[in-house]
Coordinates of N, CA and C in Angstrom, one line a residue:
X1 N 141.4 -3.5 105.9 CA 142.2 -2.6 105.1 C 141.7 -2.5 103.7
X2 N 141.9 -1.4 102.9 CA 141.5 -1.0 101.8 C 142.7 -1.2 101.0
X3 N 142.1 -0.6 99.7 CA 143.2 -0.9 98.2 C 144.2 0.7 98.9
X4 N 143.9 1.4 98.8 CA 144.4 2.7 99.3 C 144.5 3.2 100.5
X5 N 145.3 1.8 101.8 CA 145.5 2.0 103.0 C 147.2 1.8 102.6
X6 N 148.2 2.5 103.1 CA 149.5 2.6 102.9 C 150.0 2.9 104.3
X7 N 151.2 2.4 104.8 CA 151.7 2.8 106.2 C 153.4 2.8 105.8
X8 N 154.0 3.8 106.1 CA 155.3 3.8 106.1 C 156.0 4.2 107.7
X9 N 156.8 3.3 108.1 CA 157.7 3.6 108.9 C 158.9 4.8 108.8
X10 N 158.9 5.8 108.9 CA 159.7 6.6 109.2 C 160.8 6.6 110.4
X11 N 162.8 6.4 109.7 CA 163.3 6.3 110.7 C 164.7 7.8 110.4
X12 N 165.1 7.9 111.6 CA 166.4 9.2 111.6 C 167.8 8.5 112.3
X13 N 168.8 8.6 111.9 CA 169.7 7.9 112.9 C 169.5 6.7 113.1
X14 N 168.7 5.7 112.6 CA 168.2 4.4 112.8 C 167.8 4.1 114.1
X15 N 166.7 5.6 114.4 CA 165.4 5.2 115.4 C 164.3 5.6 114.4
X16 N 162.9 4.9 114.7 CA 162.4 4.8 114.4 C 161.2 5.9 115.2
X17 N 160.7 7.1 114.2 CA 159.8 8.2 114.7 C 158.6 8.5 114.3
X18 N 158.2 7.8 113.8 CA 156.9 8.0 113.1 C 156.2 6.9 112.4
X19 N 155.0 6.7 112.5 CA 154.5 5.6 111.0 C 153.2 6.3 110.8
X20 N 153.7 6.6 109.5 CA 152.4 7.7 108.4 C 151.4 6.6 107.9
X21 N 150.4 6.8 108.5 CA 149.2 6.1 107.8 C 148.1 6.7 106.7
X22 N 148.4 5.8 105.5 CA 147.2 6.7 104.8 C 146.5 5.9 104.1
X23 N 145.1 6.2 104.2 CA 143.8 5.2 104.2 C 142.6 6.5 103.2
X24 N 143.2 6.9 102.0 CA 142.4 7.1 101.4 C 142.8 8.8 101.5
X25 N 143.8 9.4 102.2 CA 144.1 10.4 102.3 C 145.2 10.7 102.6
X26 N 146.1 11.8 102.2 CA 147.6 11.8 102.6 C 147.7 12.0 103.8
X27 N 149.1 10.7 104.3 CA 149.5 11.4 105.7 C 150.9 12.0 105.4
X28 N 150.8 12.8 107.0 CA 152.1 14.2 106.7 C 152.9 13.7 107.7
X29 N 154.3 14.4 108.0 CA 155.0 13.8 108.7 C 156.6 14.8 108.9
X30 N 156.9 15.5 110.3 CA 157.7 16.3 110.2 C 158.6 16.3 111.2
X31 N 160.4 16.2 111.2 CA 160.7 16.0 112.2 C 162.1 17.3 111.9
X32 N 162.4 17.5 112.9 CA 163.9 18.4 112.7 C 164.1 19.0 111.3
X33 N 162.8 19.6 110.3 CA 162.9 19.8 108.8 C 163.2 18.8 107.9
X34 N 162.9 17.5 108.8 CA 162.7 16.1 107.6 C 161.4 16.5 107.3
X35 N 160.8 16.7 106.2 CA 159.2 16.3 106.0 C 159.2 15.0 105.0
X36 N 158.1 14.4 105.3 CA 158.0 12.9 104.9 C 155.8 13.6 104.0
X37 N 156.2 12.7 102.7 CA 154.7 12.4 102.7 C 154.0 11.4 102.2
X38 N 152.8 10.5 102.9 CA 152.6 8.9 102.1 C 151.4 9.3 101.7
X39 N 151.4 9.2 100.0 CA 149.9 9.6 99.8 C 149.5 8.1 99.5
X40 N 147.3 8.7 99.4 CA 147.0 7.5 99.0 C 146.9 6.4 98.0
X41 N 147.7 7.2 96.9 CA 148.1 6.1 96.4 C 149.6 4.8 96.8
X42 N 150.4 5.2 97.7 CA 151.3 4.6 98.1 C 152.7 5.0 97.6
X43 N 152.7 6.3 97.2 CA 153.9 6.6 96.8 C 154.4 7.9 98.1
X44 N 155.6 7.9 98.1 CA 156.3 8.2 99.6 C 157.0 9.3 98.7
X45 N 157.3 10.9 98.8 CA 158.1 11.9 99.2 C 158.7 12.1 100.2
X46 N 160.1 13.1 100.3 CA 160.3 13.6 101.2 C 161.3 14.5 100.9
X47 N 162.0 15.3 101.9 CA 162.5 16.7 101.3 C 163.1 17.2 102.8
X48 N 164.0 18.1 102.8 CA 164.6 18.7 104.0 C 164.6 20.2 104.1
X49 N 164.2 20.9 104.5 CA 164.4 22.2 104.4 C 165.7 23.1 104.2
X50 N 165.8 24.3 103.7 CA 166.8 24.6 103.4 C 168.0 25.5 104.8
X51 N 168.8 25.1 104.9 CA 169.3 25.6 105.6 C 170.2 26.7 105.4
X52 N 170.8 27.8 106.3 CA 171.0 29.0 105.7 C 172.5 28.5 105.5
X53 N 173.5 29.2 104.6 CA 174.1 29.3 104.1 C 175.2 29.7 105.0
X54 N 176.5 29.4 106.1 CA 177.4 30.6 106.7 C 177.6 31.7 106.5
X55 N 177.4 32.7 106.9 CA 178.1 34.4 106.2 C 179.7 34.0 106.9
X56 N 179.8 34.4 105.9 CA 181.5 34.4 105.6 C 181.6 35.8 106.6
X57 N 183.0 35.7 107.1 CA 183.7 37.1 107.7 C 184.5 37.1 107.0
X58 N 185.2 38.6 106.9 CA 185.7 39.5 106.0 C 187.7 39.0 106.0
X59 N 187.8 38.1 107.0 CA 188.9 37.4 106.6 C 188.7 36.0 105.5
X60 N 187.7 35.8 105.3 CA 187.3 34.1 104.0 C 187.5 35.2 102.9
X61 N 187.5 36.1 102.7 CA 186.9 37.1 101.1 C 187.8 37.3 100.7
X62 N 188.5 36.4 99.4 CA 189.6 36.8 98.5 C 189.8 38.2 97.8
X63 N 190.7 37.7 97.6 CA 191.0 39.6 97.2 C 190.3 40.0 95.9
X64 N 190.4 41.4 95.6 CA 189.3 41.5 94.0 C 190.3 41.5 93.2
X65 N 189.2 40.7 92.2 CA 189.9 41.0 90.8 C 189.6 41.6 89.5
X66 N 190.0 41.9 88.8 CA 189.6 43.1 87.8 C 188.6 42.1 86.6
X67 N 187.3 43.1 86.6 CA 186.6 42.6 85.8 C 187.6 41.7 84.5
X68 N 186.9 40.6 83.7 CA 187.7 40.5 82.1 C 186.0 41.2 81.4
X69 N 187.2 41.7 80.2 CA 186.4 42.3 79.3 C 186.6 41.2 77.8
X70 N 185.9 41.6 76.8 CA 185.8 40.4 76.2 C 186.6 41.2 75.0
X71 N 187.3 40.6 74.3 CA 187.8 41.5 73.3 C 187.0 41.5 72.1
X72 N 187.2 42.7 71.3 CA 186.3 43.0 70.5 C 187.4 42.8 69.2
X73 N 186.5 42.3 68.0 CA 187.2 42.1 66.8 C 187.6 43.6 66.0
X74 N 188.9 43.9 65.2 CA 189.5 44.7 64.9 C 188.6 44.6 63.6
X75 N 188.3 45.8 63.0 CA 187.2 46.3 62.1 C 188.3 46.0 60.5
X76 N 189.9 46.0 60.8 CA 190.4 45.3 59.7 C 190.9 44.0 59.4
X77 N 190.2 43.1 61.0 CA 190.7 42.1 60.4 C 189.8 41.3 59.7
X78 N 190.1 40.5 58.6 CA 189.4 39.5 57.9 C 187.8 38.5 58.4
X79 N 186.9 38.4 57.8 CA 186.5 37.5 58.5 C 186.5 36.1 58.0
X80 N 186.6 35.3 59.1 CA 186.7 33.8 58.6 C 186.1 33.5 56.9
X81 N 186.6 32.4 56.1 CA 186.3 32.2 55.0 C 184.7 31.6 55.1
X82 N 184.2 31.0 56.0 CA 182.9 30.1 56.0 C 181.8 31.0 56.9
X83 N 182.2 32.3 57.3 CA 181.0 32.8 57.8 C 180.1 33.5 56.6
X84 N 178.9 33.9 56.8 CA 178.0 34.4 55.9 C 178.4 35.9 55.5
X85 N 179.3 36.8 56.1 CA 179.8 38.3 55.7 C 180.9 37.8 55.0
X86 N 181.8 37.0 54.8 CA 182.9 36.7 54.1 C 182.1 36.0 52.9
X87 N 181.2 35.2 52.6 CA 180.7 34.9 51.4 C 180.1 36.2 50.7
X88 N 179.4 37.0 51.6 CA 178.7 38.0 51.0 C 179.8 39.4 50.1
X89 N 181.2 39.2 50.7 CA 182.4 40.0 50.4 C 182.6 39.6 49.0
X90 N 183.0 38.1 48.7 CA 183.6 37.4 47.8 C 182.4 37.4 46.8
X91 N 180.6 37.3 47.3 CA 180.2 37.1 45.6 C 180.4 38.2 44.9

């Protein structure tokens, strides 16, 4: 064995399906969209693929609701004492 020989046991449900060997090169490793990777340095990834999302049917879809709009400031009201257009008023 080498400085850069690494072996991981890969298990699912607590069986045991795989053992990734890597000896100076990454091993790969893929089961039901588990992917596993042992590179050669000895550090282990892994990742699941994405699964699709349910489409909803048209009885899950709440009813609509009316945009909000944001209110806009009234052109006579005051502006705060500490913003920069209310200093600029008062010098």
């Amino acid at each position: 064995m080498t400085a850069s020989h690494h072996e991981a046991d890969i298990y699912a449900d607590g069986t045991k399906f795989d053992t990734l060997v890597a000896d100076g090169l990454a091993a790969y490793g893929e089961l039901n969209g588990l992917h596993v990777v042992l590179r050669p340095d000895g550090r282990l990834s892994s990742w699941v693929d994405r699964a699709l999302a349910p489409q909803p049917d048209d009885t899950d879809r709440p009813a609509p609701t009316a945009p909000a709009t944001p209110a806009t400031p009234d052109a006579t009201t005051p502006a705060p004492s500490n913003t920069p257009s209310a200093a600029a008023d008062a010098g």
